[in-house]
Every structure is written in C-alpha cells, then in structure tokens.
C-alpha cells in the first residue's frame, strides 16, 4: 500500500482527504502539531505529532515512514488574522513549507500536492477566474500561498520536484457519513456561523459589508464541498504518481457558481427551518467582492465536483453541527 505524508491531516480539509486516501487504498500518515487540528479527526493511519518548524522532526518522519508522496495542508488560514499578523503567516506558511521541501529533496521524495487558495488572485479582473488569471494577492495569507507556488515552480525546474497546487475557493460542508466536519476554534467561516445563529447557539450573524458592487451588495463566493476537495487531492496525487504531471501545475477547485452572503443566509434558513438573525456590519479587511472559479481540473486530473447545489452543502454542514459538533465561541 502506498504511503502519503499528509501535513495538517488532523484539520478540516486534511482529515477529509485522509479519509478519501484510505478509501482509494493509500495509507495516510498525518503529520500535525494539533495547534488547530484534532486528534479525533485522525482515523485512517498513524498520527505523527510534530511540527514543520522542526527540520529534524520532518526528516525523521521521512526516514521512518518512507512515504511515496506528500499532501501539504498545514498552515495558517484566516484571511482577517493574516492582515493583523503577517509575521506569523510568513513564518508559519512559508518557512515551514521550505523546511518540508528541503526534507523532501534530501530524502528523495519528489511528488507533492499543495493546498493553495483563490486568495492568490486578489481582486479578479475577469470572472469566472481561470488559472491563468494574474495573481496579485490583497492579504498576507494569499501572498504566503503564492510564494510557495512560485517556489514549487522553480523547484520543478531545478530539482524535478513534481507538484500540483490546488487553489481552493470556499471549502464548506461535511463528510456525508457524519464521521468528520468543520471544527475551527474560533469559527470564522460563514456557513457554520450562520447555522449556529439559526439554531440560536451562536450570536446573530454579522454580514461583513453590504455595500459591495454585487447584485445584493454582499460578497459573492464559490462554495465547494469538502468531500469534493478531498477527491481532487486524490486525483492530483494519482496524476503525479502516474507521471501525468511532470513539473508544476495549478488548478482551481470550485463549482463555478457564485452565492452572495444573503443567498447563503436564505439557504441556511431553508435547510434549518429557522430564520438567521443577522446584523449589517462594516466590510472585513482583505475580502474581495466576488470570487468564482473556472477550472482546468476536469481536463487535467479528470475531476469535477459531485455536490454543486448549495442546499446539499449546507445540509451536510447542518447535520454535522446538529449531531456531532457545536460551534465554539
Ligand atoms: N462573512 C460574513 N460574516 C461572517 C463570516 C463571513 O459576512 O461572520 C462573509 C465574508 O465577508 C465573505 C464570505 O462571508 O464574504 C465568506 O467568508 P468566509 O470567512 O466563510 O470565507 P473567506 O471567503 O474569507 O475565506 C475562504 C477561505 C480562505 C481563503 C479565502 C479566499 O477560508 O482560506 O476563502 O478569499 F483564502
């Protein structure tokens, strides 16, 4: 069975990907410092409780387990926080990734799937956003992801490291079997916060900006089911292992459908049967008005999303929060 080192495998998208890897007959080795991930989310292989800031620990994991490839999720992922603490974002996202890449090169592991983001595009000039769209991030989080993409491209040229950077749009939803779901502490994402507001287990939902140049004045995003993201990682890994990707490739992962914040609130109200108490608030720094994907993923790795309808995505998140997990505040 082929082994895959999954950094951040105890996190939201990482744990769903470990589950998908196990179903596809890979053994996931979760490398996670549990700073934001959860021990309970590691169910399909060993947990290496360690930190990417420690080069010796990474090297020791490679020597002990001899993985065939790497999927790299670990990192800080809050746009708003990155605006206030860029220092932490560059240290945690860039420095740690360079440590990981050093260990890969030194240990002869030459395939990696990297968790990138639509935040690398900044303010889109053309919609939907294609992979060839210029990348000019407007927050340190996006900038840190773009830096790694550029490093991966240069490493592919100099060291023949093969990589796929997956630029996620808005990850949402939960495992349909109810084994996993979104559990951020604190929670900042729209769908879980709107569900908590609807269930009265959280405060009224703050609508961050009602004066954007969008049809209803609120931000538009492309929400993609986390299980679809997980499947795209497995498809990318297969393409790397089969030799179909020879250097560096970047792919957008979205549905191609945009929903405004108000659309999401209406959908949450429909799914939960409860209105979502809300209040209009100022814009959140670092938020682009519209992000919607166009994607080459179908033609390059044979992937397309299976759960495109927003009510399906919201329903899976609702079931998770109802049966397994209360959003913390
Ligand atoms: N929003 C609110 N109120 C909230 C939370 C969010 O109005 O309480 C709005 C945001 O302003 C945004 C939309 O809902 O317009 C979605 O916000 P999320 O926080 O759920 O997601 P983001 O779009 O900020 O972030 C996501 C990923 C990031 C990624 C980013 C790209 O979490 O990793 O998309 O912009 F980088």
PDB file of N, CA, C and O in Angstrom, residues 169-203:
ATOM      1  N   UNK A 169     -11.485  27.442  -3.668  1.00  0.00           N
ATOM      2  CA  UNK A 169     -12.373  28.568  -3.444  1.00  0.00           C
ATOM      3  C   UNK A 169     -12.918  28.361  -2.015  1.00  0.00           C
ATOM      4  O   UNK A 169     -12.128  28.096  -1.125  1.00  0.00           O
ATOM      5  N   UNK A 170     -14.209  28.441  -1.727  1.00  0.00           N
ATOM      6  CA  UNK A 170     -14.613  28.380  -0.309  1.00  0.00           C
ATOM      7  C   UNK A 170     -15.011  26.973   0.123  1.00  0.00           C
ATOM      8  O   UNK A 170     -16.101  26.507  -0.225  1.00  0.00           O
ATOM      9  N   UNK A 171     -14.142  26.335   0.878  1.00  0.00           N
ATOM     10  CA  UNK A 171     -14.419  24.980   1.368  1.00  0.00           C
ATOM     11  C   UNK A 171     -15.595  25.029   2.342  1.00  0.00           C
ATOM     12  O   UNK A 171     -15.671  25.908   3.200  1.00  0.00           O
ATOM     13  N   UNK A 172     -16.522  24.078   2.191  1.00  0.00           N
ATOM     14  CA  UNK A 172     -17.701  24.075   3.066  1.00  0.00           C
ATOM     15  C   UNK A 172     -18.272  22.670   3.143  1.00  0.00           C
ATOM     16  O   UNK A 172     -17.878  21.783   2.379  1.00  0.00           O
ATOM     17  N   UNK A 173     -19.200  22.468   4.089  1.00  0.00           N
ATOM     18  CA  UNK A 173     -19.875  21.174   4.196  1.00  0.00           C
ATOM     19  C   UNK A 173     -19.114  20.191   5.058  1.00  0.00           C
ATOM     20  O   UNK A 173     -18.100  20.515   5.680  1.00  0.00           O
ATOM     21  N   UNK A 174     -19.627  18.954   5.113  1.00  0.00           N
ATOM     22  CA  UNK A 174     -19.051  17.924   5.971  1.00  0.00           C
ATOM     23  C   UNK A 174     -19.227  16.565   5.310  1.00  0.00           C
ATOM     24  O   UNK A 174     -20.087  16.388   4.433  1.00  0.00           O
ATOM     25  N   UNK A 175     -18.413  15.638   5.757  1.00  0.00           N
ATOM     26  CA  UNK A 175     -18.451  14.262   5.289  1.00  0.00           C
ATOM     27  C   UNK A 175     -19.895  13.722   5.328  1.00  0.00           C
ATOM     28  O   UNK A 175     -20.527  13.766   6.386  1.00  0.00           O
ATOM     29  N   UNK A 176     -20.417  13.197   4.211  1.00  0.00           N
ATOM     30  CA  UNK A 176     -21.804  12.717   4.206  1.00  0.00           C
ATOM     31  C   UNK A 176     -22.053  11.582   5.205  1.00  0.00           C
ATOM     32  O   UNK A 176     -23.172  11.397   5.662  1.00  0.00           O
ATOM     33  N   UNK A 177     -21.019  10.819   5.586  1.00  0.00           N
ATOM     34  CA  UNK A 177     -21.212   9.735   6.558  1.00  0.00           C
ATOM     35  C   UNK A 177     -21.226  10.247   8.002  1.00  0.00           C
ATOM     36  O   UNK A 177     -21.390   9.455   8.937  1.00  0.00           O
ATOM     37  N   UNK A 178     -20.983  11.537   8.192  1.00  0.00           N
ATOM     38  CA  UNK A 178     -21.045  12.115   9.538  1.00  0.00           C
ATOM     39  C   UNK A 178     -19.801  11.819  10.376  1.00  0.00           C
ATOM     40  O   UNK A 178     -19.797  12.068  11.580  1.00  0.00           O
ATOM     41  N   UNK A 179     -18.730  11.305   9.751  1.00  0.00           N
ATOM     42  CA  UNK A 179     -17.522  10.986  10.539  1.00  0.00           C
ATOM     43  C   UNK A 179     -16.680  12.217  10.826  1.00  0.00           C
ATOM     44  O   UNK A 179     -15.919  12.243  11.782  1.00  0.00           O
ATOM     45  N   UNK A 180     -16.786  13.218   9.957  1.00  0.00           N
ATOM     46  CA  UNK A 180     -15.920  14.394  10.049  1.00  0.00           C
ATOM     47  C   UNK A 180     -16.716  15.634   9.692  1.00  0.00           C
ATOM     48  O   UNK A 180     -17.754  15.547   9.036  1.00  0.00           O
ATOM     49  N   UNK A 181     -16.184  16.789  10.090  1.00  0.00           N
ATOM     50  CA  UNK A 181     -16.830  18.037   9.709  1.00  0.00           C
ATOM     51  C   UNK A 181     -15.937  19.195  10.084  1.00  0.00           C
ATOM     52  O   UNK A 181     -14.783  19.007  10.486  1.00  0.00           O
ATOM     53  N   UNK A 182     -16.487  20.402   9.951  1.00  0.00           N
ATOM     54  CA  UNK A 182     -15.701  21.606  10.192  1.00  0.00           C
ATOM     55  C   UNK A 182     -15.689  21.904  11.690  1.00  0.00           C
ATOM     56  O   UNK A 182     -16.742  21.968  12.318  1.00  0.00           O
ATOM     57  N   UNK A 183     -14.501  22.106  12.258  1.00  0.00           N
ATOM     58  CA  UNK A 183     -14.406  22.342  13.705  1.00  0.00           C
ATOM     59  C   UNK A 183     -13.262  23.311  13.979  1.00  0.00           C
ATOM     60  O   UNK A 183     -12.210  22.923  14.471  1.00  0.00           O
ATOM     61  N   UNK A 184     -13.463  24.562  13.579  1.00  0.00           N
ATOM     62  CA  UNK A 184     -12.440  25.576  13.820  1.00  0.00           C
ATOM     63  C   UNK A 184     -12.687  26.256  15.169  1.00  0.00           C
ATOM     64  O   UNK A 184     -13.835  26.458  15.547  1.00  0.00           O
ATOM     65  N   UNK A 185     -11.613  26.604  15.843  1.00  0.00           N
ATOM     66  CA  UNK A 185     -11.744  27.313  17.126  1.00  0.00           C
ATOM     67  C   UNK A 185     -10.825  28.526  17.138  1.00  0.00           C
ATOM     68  O   UNK A 185      -9.611  28.327  17.201  1.00  0.00           O
ATOM     69  N   UNK A 186     -11.301  29.718  17.060  1.00  0.00           N
ATOM     70  CA  UNK A 186     -12.705  30.070  16.932  1.00  0.00           C
ATOM     71  C   UNK A 186     -13.178  29.876  15.490  1.00  0.00           C
ATOM     72  O   UNK A 186     -12.355  29.835  14.566  1.00  0.00           O
ATOM     73  N   UNK A 187     -14.468  29.768  15.311  1.00  0.00           N
ATOM     74  CA  UNK A 187     -15.023  29.643  13.953  1.00  0.00           C
ATOM     75  C   UNK A 187     -15.164  31.038  13.354  1.00  0.00           C
ATOM     76  O   UNK A 187     -15.606  31.965  14.023  1.00  0.00           O
ATOM     77  N   UNK A 188     -14.737  31.174  12.090  1.00  0.00           N
ATOM     78  CA  UNK A 188     -14.881  32.483  11.423  1.00  0.00           C
ATOM     79  C   UNK A 188     -15.641  32.344  10.108  1.00  0.00           C
ATOM     80  O   UNK A 188     -15.907  33.344   9.453  1.00  0.00           O
ATOM     81  N   UNK A 189     -15.934  31.115   9.685  1.00  0.00           N
ATOM     82  CA  UNK A 189     -16.495  30.912   8.341  1.00  0.00           C
ATOM     83  C   UNK A 189     -18.008  31.086   8.319  1.00  0.00           C
ATOM     84  O   UNK A 189     -18.704  30.781   9.285  1.00  0.00           O
ATOM     85  N   UNK A 190     -18.456  31.533   7.165  1.00  0.00           N
ATOM     86  CA  UNK A 190     -19.853  31.971   7.057  1.00  0.00           C
ATOM     87  C   UNK A 190     -20.866  30.861   7.350  1.00  0.00           C
ATOM     88  O   UNK A 190     -21.789  31.069   8.150  1.00  0.00           O
ATOM     89  N   UNK A 191     -20.731  29.706   6.714  1.00  0.00           N
ATOM     90  CA  UNK A 191     -21.804  28.703   6.827  1.00  0.00           C
ATOM     91  C   UNK A 191     -21.961  28.186   8.259  1.00  0.00           C
ATOM     92  O   UNK A 191     -23.078  28.221   8.796  1.00  0.00           O
ATOM     93  N   UNK A 192     -20.887  27.740   8.947  1.00  0.00           N
ATOM     94  CA  UNK A 192     -21.091  27.298  10.336  1.00  0.00           C
ATOM     95  C   UNK A 192     -21.609  28.400  11.256  1.00  0.00           C
ATOM     96  O   UNK A 192     -22.434  28.142  12.136  1.00  0.00           O
ATOM     97  N   UNK A 193     -21.156  29.643  11.020  1.00  0.00           N
ATOM     98  CA  UNK A 193     -21.646  30.737  11.874  1.00  0.00           C
ATOM     99  C   UNK A 193     -23.123  31.010  11.617  1.00  0.00           C
ATOM    100  O   UNK A 193     -23.891  31.278  12.549  1.00  0.00           O
ATOM    101  N   UNK A 194     -23.539  30.907  10.360  1.00  0.00           N
ATOM    102  CA  UNK A 194     -24.950  31.149  10.033  1.00  0.00           C
ATOM    103  C   UNK A 194     -25.820  30.027  10.615  1.00  0.00           C
ATOM    104  O   UNK A 194     -26.922  30.280  11.114  1.00  0.00           O
ATOM    105  N   UNK A 195     -25.318  28.802  10.579  1.00  0.00           N
ATOM    106  CA  UNK A 195     -26.079  27.683  11.164  1.00  0.00           C
ATOM    107  C   UNK A 195     -26.221  27.896  12.674  1.00  0.00           C
ATOM    108  O   UNK A 195     -27.309  27.748  13.244  1.00  0.00           O
ATOM    109  N   UNK A 196     -25.112  28.273  13.319  1.00  0.00           N
ATOM    110  CA  UNK A 196     -25.164  28.493  14.773  1.00  0.00           C
ATOM    111  C   UNK A 196     -26.135  29.625  15.103  1.00  0.00           C
ATOM    112  O   UNK A 196     -26.890  29.549  16.078  1.00  0.00           O
ATOM    113  N   UNK A 197     -26.143  30.671  14.276  1.00  0.00           N
ATOM    114  CA  UNK A 197     -27.076  31.784  14.527  1.00  0.00           C
ATOM    115  C   UNK A 197     -28.520  31.296  14.371  1.00  0.00           C
ATOM    116  O   UNK A 197     -29.385  31.624  15.195  1.00  0.00           O
ATOM    117  N   UNK A 198     -28.765  30.495  13.331  1.00  0.00           N
ATOM    118  CA  UNK A 198     -30.129  29.993  13.093  1.00  0.00           C
ATOM    119  C   UNK A 198     -30.596  29.124  14.255  1.00  0.00           C
ATOM    120  O   UNK A 198     -31.754  29.196  14.668  1.00  0.00           O
ATOM    121  N   UNK A 199     -29.691  28.316  14.794  1.00  0.00           N
ATOM    122  CA  UNK A 199     -30.056  27.405  15.883  1.00  0.00           C
ATOM    123  C   UNK A 199     -30.056  28.104  17.243  1.00  0.00           C
ATOM    124  O   UNK A 199     -30.296  27.468  18.262  1.00  0.00           O
ATOM    125  N   UNK A 200     -29.717  29.407  17.228  1.00  0.00           N
ATOM    126  CA  UNK A 200     -29.628  30.222  18.455  1.00  0.00           C
ATOM    127  C   UNK A 200     -28.538  29.695  19.401  1.00  0.00           C
ATOM    128  O   UNK A 200     -28.572  29.946  20.595  1.00  0.00           O
ATOM    129  N   UNK A 201     -27.574  28.924  18.842  1.00  0.00           N
ATOM    130  CA  UNK A 201     -26.452  28.504  19.686  1.00  0.00           C
ATOM    131  C   UNK A 201     -25.277  29.454  19.497  1.00  0.00           C
ATOM    132  O   UNK A 201     -24.214  29.271  20.076  1.00  0.00           O
ATOM    133  N   UNK A 202     -25.456  30.473  18.652  1.00  0.00           N
ATOM    134  CA  UNK A 202     -24.425  31.479  18.444  1.00  0.00           C
ATOM    135  C   UNK A 202     -25.081  32.842  18.303  1.00  0.00           C
ATOM    136  O   UNK A 202     -26.303  32.932  18.206  1.00  0.00           O
ATOM    137  N   UNK A 203     -24.260  33.899  18.262  1.00  0.00           N
ATOM    138  CA  UNK A 203     -24.815  35.249  18.139  1.00  0.00           C
ATOM    139  C   UNK A 203     -25.379  35.492  16.736  1.00  0.00           C
ATOM    140  O   UNK A 203     -25.111  34.704  15.819  1.00  0.00           O
TER     141      UNK A 203
END
